[in-house]
Amino acid sequence: MTSHSPDPDPDPGPASADGRSVTLEHVARAAGVSRATVSRVINDEPTVDPGLRARVERAIAETGYVPNRAARSLVTRRTDSVALVVSEREDRDVSGPFVGRMFTDPYFGRVVTGLLGVLRPKGIQLSLMLADDEPSREQLAGYLRRGHVDGVVLISSHPGDSLPARLAGTGLPVVLAGRPAVPVALTYVDLDQFTGARLAADRLLAEGRRRPATISGPSDMPAGQERLAGFRAAMAAAGVVEVPCAEGDFTRESGERCMRRLMADHPDLDAVFAASDLMASGALAALHRLDRRVPGDIAVIGFDDNSVAAACEPPLTTVRQPVEEMAAEMARLLLRRIAEPGEGTPPSVVFHPTLVVRESG
């Protein structure tokens, strides 16, 4: 008895012009290549000559051939799907349920947009998976280890999260969104958060503001730590050593709450840097209710440059992090790890921020 690997698509495809199903043989004849070459192109093998690949791809388009992904997965041992995993700390004091925040925070939508821009043209599906306590993280890690996806983009930023280390130990291709709170042997894509906050400080100083405060992100998250440190460092370099701070959680509600507290304790403030646009929008709402003019009485700068920034009144000056481009880079790094499993961990990538000046500061 002999055995062989299954063809990428043994099942009938769409009908050809003469009423028969389109098969690998149809594509091979149309391209003038062997059936094996067509198979190698469909399975995305990197050794195929670019000229041959282009001929086969044209023939696939002309014949209307559609590969059978279920059969192809038996050959490649791939699922043609990756997971976007969001792991949140269960005891975080934030407003609203975890899933609700997922679909209202613009950041997550921008990440999905960037990922799909790379994955969708390659026919790769994106699955969303959530974990917000230790049992769900353990269950999720087991599910991922069993090969249900080819790789993972992981959003996790709190130091108590066990999921990054769990996944690092599986050998599954993983790329982190942001620098991990605890060092782990995984590739990540991040922004130079420290420099971004310095840009905000430099703008306020250039506008003559000398009594600033900041609404920081959570103190246990790298982004919150770096944005606070960068802002304070730039202010200290200019001789402004006292910078009042109220810690928020990147939500609009926390921004409004923190702004009220800062104004109660420091009524002479002339500027505030909020470490996210959502918190900045809450700060603007609080200042409006306190009858403070922006930017006349107090300038406000945010961080992110998401859809909230332009919709604020007045429109928000903010530090832009190119989330869509960063997510696209995560997808490219993940696909590289999937395609070249023996090549080791790709180097991490850090993007540079820019300042977007609008009317608030």
Coordinates of C-alpha atoms in Angstrom, one line a residue:
M1 CA 0.0 0.0 0.0
T2 CA 1.3 3.4 -0.9
S3 CA 0.5 6.7 0.8
H4 CA 0.8 10.3 -0.4
S5 CA 0.0 13.8 0.9
P6 CA -3.4 15.1 -0.2
D7 CA -3.6 17.7 -2.9
P8 CA -4.3 21.2 -1.8
D9 CA -7.8 21.0 -3.4
P10 CA -9.0 17.5 -4.3
D11 CA -12.6 18.6 -4.2
P12 CA -14.3 20.0 -7.3
G13 CA -13.9 23.8 -7.7
P14 CA -16.1 26.1 -9.7
A15 CA -17.4 25.1 -13.1
S16 CA -15.1 25.8 -16.1
A17 CA -16.4 27.1 -19.5
D18 CA -17.3 23.6 -20.7
G19 CA -19.2 22.8 -17.6
R20 CA -16.5 20.9 -15.8
S21 CA -15.1 21.7 -12.4
V22 CA -11.9 23.8 -12.4
T23 CA -9.0 21.7 -11.1
L24 CA -5.3 22.0 -10.6
E25 CA -4.8 20.5 -14.1
H26 CA -6.9 23.4 -15.7
V27 CA -4.7 26.0 -13.9
A28 CA -1.5 24.1 -14.9
R29 CA -2.5 24.0 -18.6
A30 CA -3.5 27.7 -18.6
A31 CA -0.2 28.7 -17.0
G32 CA 1.9 26.3 -19.0
V33 CA 3.5 24.8 -15.9
S34 CA 3.4 21.5 -14.1
R35 CA 0.7 20.6 -11.6
A36 CA 3.3 20.4 -8.9
T37 CA 4.3 24.1 -9.6
V38 CA 0.6 25.2 -9.2
S39 CA 0.5 23.3 -5.9
R40 CA 3.6 25.0 -4.6
V41 CA 2.2 28.5 -5.5
I42 CA -1.1 27.7 -3.8
N43 CA 0.8 26.6 -0.7
D44 CA 2.8 29.8 -0.8
E45 CA 6.2 28.0 -0.9
P46 CA 8.9 30.7 -1.0
T47 CA 11.2 28.7 -3.5
V48 CA 8.9 29.3 -6.5
D49 CA 10.4 31.5 -9.2
P50 CA 8.7 34.9 -9.2
G51 CA 8.0 34.7 -12.9
L52 CA 6.3 31.3 -12.6
R53 CA 4.4 32.5 -9.5
A54 CA 3.0 35.4 -11.5
R55 CA 1.9 33.1 -14.4
V56 CA 0.2 30.7 -12.0
E57 CA -1.6 33.6 -10.2
R58 CA -2.8 35.0 -13.5
A59 CA -4.1 31.5 -14.5
I60 CA -5.9 31.1 -11.2
A61 CA -7.6 34.4 -11.8
E62 CA -8.5 33.6 -15.4
T63 CA -9.9 30.1 -14.6
G64 CA -11.7 31.1 -11.4
Y65 CA -10.0 28.3 -9.5
V66 CA -10.7 28.4 -5.7
P67 CA -8.4 26.3 -3.4
N68 CA -10.0 24.0 -0.9
R69 CA -8.6 25.4 2.4
A70 CA -9.6 22.4 4.4
A71 CA -7.5 20.1 2.2
R72 CA -4.7 22.6 1.9
S73 CA -4.4 22.7 5.7
L74 CA -3.6 19.0 5.7
V75 CA -0.6 19.7 3.5
T76 CA 0.6 22.9 5.2
R77 CA -0.6 22.1 8.8
R78 CA -1.9 25.6 8.9
T79 CA -5.4 26.9 9.7
D80 CA -5.1 30.2 7.7
S81 CA -6.3 32.0 10.8
V82 CA -4.7 34.1 13.6
A83 CA -6.1 35.3 16.9
L84 CA -6.2 38.8 18.3
V85 CA -6.1 38.1 22.0
V86 CA -7.0 40.8 24.5
S87 CA -6.0 40.0 28.1
E88 CA -7.3 42.4 30.7
R89 CA -6.6 42.6 34.4
E90 CA -9.7 41.4 36.3
D91 CA -9.5 43.8 39.2
R92 CA -8.9 47.0 37.3
D93 CA -11.0 49.8 38.5
V94 CA -12.5 50.9 35.2
S95 CA -16.0 52.0 34.2
G96 CA -18.2 49.5 32.4
P97 CA -17.7 45.9 31.5
F98 CA -14.6 44.5 29.8
V99 CA -16.4 43.6 26.5
G100 CA -18.2 47.0 26.4
R101 CA -14.9 48.8 26.6
M102 CA -13.5 46.7 23.8
F103 CA -16.1 48.0 21.4
T104 CA -16.2 51.6 22.5
D105 CA -12.4 52.4 22.8
P106 CA -11.2 53.6 19.3
Y107 CA -7.8 51.9 19.9
F108 CA -9.1 48.4 19.4
G109 CA -11.0 49.3 16.2
R110 CA -7.8 50.8 14.8
V111 CA -5.8 47.7 15.7
V112 CA -8.3 45.5 13.9
T113 CA -8.3 47.8 10.9
G114 CA -4.5 47.6 10.6
L115 CA -4.4 43.8 11.1
L116 CA -7.1 43.2 8.5
G117 CA -5.3 45.4 5.9
V118 CA -2.4 42.8 5.9
L119 CA -4.3 39.6 6.7
R120 CA -7.4 39.9 4.5
P121 CA -5.6 40.1 1.1
K122 CA -3.7 36.9 2.0
G123 CA -7.0 35.0 2.8
I124 CA -6.2 34.8 6.5
Q125 CA -9.1 35.0 9.0
L126 CA -8.8 37.0 12.2
S127 CA -10.5 35.7 15.4
L128 CA -11.1 37.8 18.5
M129 CA -10.5 36.1 21.9
L130 CA -10.9 37.7 25.3
A131 CA -9.5 36.9 28.7
D132 CA -10.1 38.8 31.9
D133 CA -9.3 36.4 34.7
E134 CA -6.8 33.6 35.4
P135 CA -9.2 30.7 34.6
S136 CA -10.0 32.2 31.2
R137 CA -6.3 32.8 30.5
E138 CA -5.5 29.2 31.3
Q139 CA -8.3 27.9 29.1
L140 CA -7.3 30.2 26.3
A141 CA -3.6 29.2 26.5
G142 CA -4.6 25.5 26.2
Y143 CA -6.9 26.2 23.2
L144 CA -4.1 28.1 21.4
R145 CA -1.5 25.3 22.1
R146 CA -3.7 22.8 20.4
G147 CA -3.1 24.4 17.0
H148 CA -6.5 26.1 16.4
V149 CA -4.7 29.2 15.0
D150 CA -1.4 29.8 13.3
G151 CA -0.3 32.6 15.5
V152 CA -1.4 35.3 18.0
V153 CA -1.4 39.1 18.2
L154 CA -1.6 39.7 22.0
I155 CA -2.7 42.9 23.7
S156 CA -1.6 42.6 27.3
S157 CA 0.0 45.4 29.4
H158 CA -0.3 44.6 33.1
P159 CA 2.5 42.9 35.0
G160 CA 0.4 40.2 36.7
D161 CA -0.8 38.7 33.4
S162 CA 0.5 35.1 33.0
L163 CA -0.6 34.8 29.3
P164 CA 2.6 36.3 27.6
A165 CA 4.9 33.8 29.4
R166 CA 2.4 31.0 28.9
L167 CA 2.4 31.6 25.1
A168 CA 6.2 32.2 24.9
G169 CA 6.6 28.7 26.3
T170 CA 4.5 27.1 23.6
G171 CA 6.6 28.0 20.5
L172 CA 3.4 29.4 18.9
P173 CA 4.2 32.5 16.8
V174 CA 3.2 35.5 19.0
V175 CA 3.6 39.3 18.5
L176 CA 2.8 41.7 21.4
A177 CA 1.0 45.0 20.9
G178 CA 3.2 47.2 23.0
R179 CA 6.2 46.5 25.2
P180 CA 5.4 43.9 27.8
A181 CA 5.1 45.0 31.5
V182 CA 7.4 42.1 32.4
P183 CA 10.3 41.1 30.1
V184 CA 9.4 38.0 28.0
A185 CA 10.9 36.4 24.9
L186 CA 8.3 37.7 22.4
T187 CA 8.5 40.2 19.6
Y188 CA 6.6 43.5 20.2
V189 CA 5.6 46.6 18.3
D190 CA 5.4 49.8 20.3
L191 CA 5.6 53.6 20.1
D192 CA 8.3 55.7 21.7
Q193 CA 6.0 56.8 24.4
F194 CA 8.6 58.8 26.3
T195 CA 9.3 61.0 23.3
G196 CA 5.6 61.4 22.6
A197 CA 5.0 62.9 26.0
R198 CA 8.0 65.2 25.6
L199 CA 6.4 66.5 22.4
A200 CA 3.3 67.4 24.4
A201 CA 5.5 69.1 27.1
D202 CA 7.5 71.0 24.5
R203 CA 4.3 72.3 22.8
L204 CA 2.9 73.6 26.1
L205 CA 6.2 75.3 27.1
A206 CA 6.4 76.9 23.6
E207 CA 3.0 78.3 24.3
G208 CA 4.2 79.9 27.5
R209 CA 2.5 77.5 29.9
R210 CA 4.3 77.2 33.2
R211 CA 1.7 75.7 35.6
P212 CA 1.0 72.3 34.0
A213 CA -0.6 69.1 35.4
T214 CA -1.0 65.7 33.9
I215 CA -3.6 63.0 33.9
S216 CA -1.6 59.8 33.6
G217 CA -2.4 56.4 32.5
P218 CA -2.3 53.4 35.0
S219 CA 0.9 53.3 36.9
D220 CA 1.3 49.6 36.3
M221 CA 1.3 49.8 32.5
P222 CA 4.4 50.6 30.5
A223 CA 2.5 53.2 28.4
G224 CA 1.3 55.0 31.5
Q225 CA 4.7 54.9 33.1
E226 CA 6.6 56.2 30.0
R227 CA 4.1 59.0 29.1
L228 CA 4.3 60.3 32.7
A229 CA 8.1 60.1 32.8
G230 CA 8.6 61.8 29.4
F231 CA 6.3 64.7 30.3
R232 CA 7.9 65.3 33.7
A233 CA 11.4 65.0 32.3
A234 CA 10.7 67.6 29.6
M235 CA 9.1 70.0 32.1
A236 CA 12.0 69.5 34.6
A237 CA 14.5 70.3 31.9
A238 CA 12.7 73.6 31.4
G239 CA 12.8 74.4 35.1
V240 CA 9.2 73.3 35.9
V241 CA 9.7 70.8 38.7
E242 CA 6.3 70.7 40.2
V243 CA 3.8 68.8 37.9
P244 CA 0.7 67.7 39.8
C245 CA -0.6 64.3 38.6
A246 CA -3.9 62.4 38.8
E247 CA -3.9 58.8 37.7
G248 CA -6.6 57.8 35.3
D249 CA -7.3 54.5 33.5
F250 CA -7.4 55.7 29.8
T251 CA -11.3 56.1 29.9
R252 CA -13.2 59.3 29.4
E253 CA -14.9 59.0 32.8
S254 CA -11.5 58.9 34.6
G255 CA -10.3 61.9 32.6
E256 CA -13.3 64.0 33.8
R257 CA -12.9 62.8 37.4
C258 CA -9.1 63.5 37.4
M259 CA -9.6 67.0 35.9
R260 CA -12.1 68.0 38.6
R261 CA -9.7 66.8 41.3
L262 CA -6.7 68.7 39.8
M263 CA -8.7 71.9 39.4
A264 CA -9.9 71.6 43.0
D265 CA -6.4 71.2 44.3
H266 CA -4.6 73.5 41.9
P267 CA -7.1 76.2 40.6
D268 CA -4.3 78.2 39.0
L269 CA -3.3 75.5 36.4
D270 CA -2.8 76.8 32.9
A271 CA -2.2 73.4 31.1
V272 CA -2.9 69.7 31.3
F273 CA -1.5 66.8 29.4
A274 CA -3.8 63.8 29.4
A275 CA -2.2 60.5 28.5
S276 CA -5.0 59.4 26.2
D277 CA -7.5 61.2 23.9
L278 CA -10.4 59.6 25.8
M279 CA -9.1 61.1 29.1
A280 CA -8.5 64.4 27.4
S281 CA -12.1 64.5 26.2
G282 CA -13.3 63.9 29.7
A283 CA -11.0 66.7 30.9
L284 CA -12.5 69.1 28.4
A285 CA -16.0 68.2 29.6
A286 CA -15.0 68.9 33.2
L287 CA -13.4 72.3 32.2
H288 CA -16.5 73.3 30.3
R289 CA -18.6 72.6 33.4
L290 CA -16.2 74.6 35.5
D291 CA -16.5 77.6 33.0
R292 CA -12.8 77.4 32.1
R293 CA -11.9 78.5 28.6
V294 CA -9.8 76.1 26.4
P295 CA -7.2 77.1 25.4
G296 CA -7.6 80.7 26.8
D297 CA -7.5 79.7 30.5
I298 CA -6.0 76.3 30.2
A299 CA -4.5 74.4 27.3
V300 CA -5.2 70.7 26.9
I301 CA -3.2 68.1 25.0
G302 CA -4.0 64.4 24.5
F303 CA -2.3 61.3 23.3
D304 CA -3.3 58.9 20.4
D305 CA -4.9 61.0 17.7
N306 CA -7.9 58.8 17.4
S307 CA -11.4 59.8 16.1
V308 CA -12.3 61.4 19.5
A309 CA -9.6 64.0 19.1
A310 CA -11.0 65.8 16.0
A311 CA -14.6 65.5 17.4
C312 CA -13.7 67.3 20.7
E313 CA -14.8 70.9 21.3
P314 CA -12.4 72.5 20.7
P315 CA -10.6 70.0 18.5
L316 CA -7.8 68.4 20.4
T317 CA -4.1 68.9 20.0
T318 CA -2.6 65.5 20.5
V319 CA 0.3 63.2 20.1
R320 CA -0.3 60.8 17.3
Q321 CA 0.6 57.2 17.5
P322 CA 0.0 55.5 14.1
V323 CA -2.0 52.5 15.4
E324 CA -3.1 51.2 12.1
E325 CA 0.5 51.2 10.8
M326 CA 1.7 49.6 14.0
A327 CA -0.9 46.9 13.8
A328 CA 0.0 46.2 10.1
E329 CA 3.6 45.7 11.2
M330 CA 2.4 43.3 13.9
A331 CA 0.6 41.3 11.2
R332 CA 3.7 41.3 9.0
L333 CA 6.0 40.2 11.8
L334 CA 3.5 37.4 12.8
L335 CA 3.3 36.1 9.2
R336 CA 7.1 36.1 9.0
R337 CA 7.2 34.0 12.2
I338 CA 4.6 31.6 10.8
A339 CA 6.3 31.2 7.4
E340 CA 9.8 30.9 8.9
P341 CA 9.4 29.0 12.2
G342 CA 13.0 28.1 12.5
E343 CA 14.4 31.7 12.1
G344 CA 14.1 32.7 15.7
T345 CA 12.3 35.7 17.2
P346 CA 12.2 38.8 14.8
P347 CA 13.4 42.0 16.3
S348 CA 10.9 44.3 18.0
V349 CA 9.8 47.5 16.2
V350 CA 9.4 50.9 17.8
F351 CA 7.5 53.6 15.9
H352 CA 8.1 57.4 16.3
P353 CA 5.3 59.7 17.5
T354 CA 4.3 63.1 16.0
L355 CA 2.4 66.1 17.3
V356 CA -0.9 67.0 15.7
V357 CA -1.7 70.7 16.5
R358 CA -5.4 71.6 16.6
E359 CA -7.2 74.2 18.7
S360 CA -7.0 73.0 22.3
G361 CA -3.4 73.8 23.1

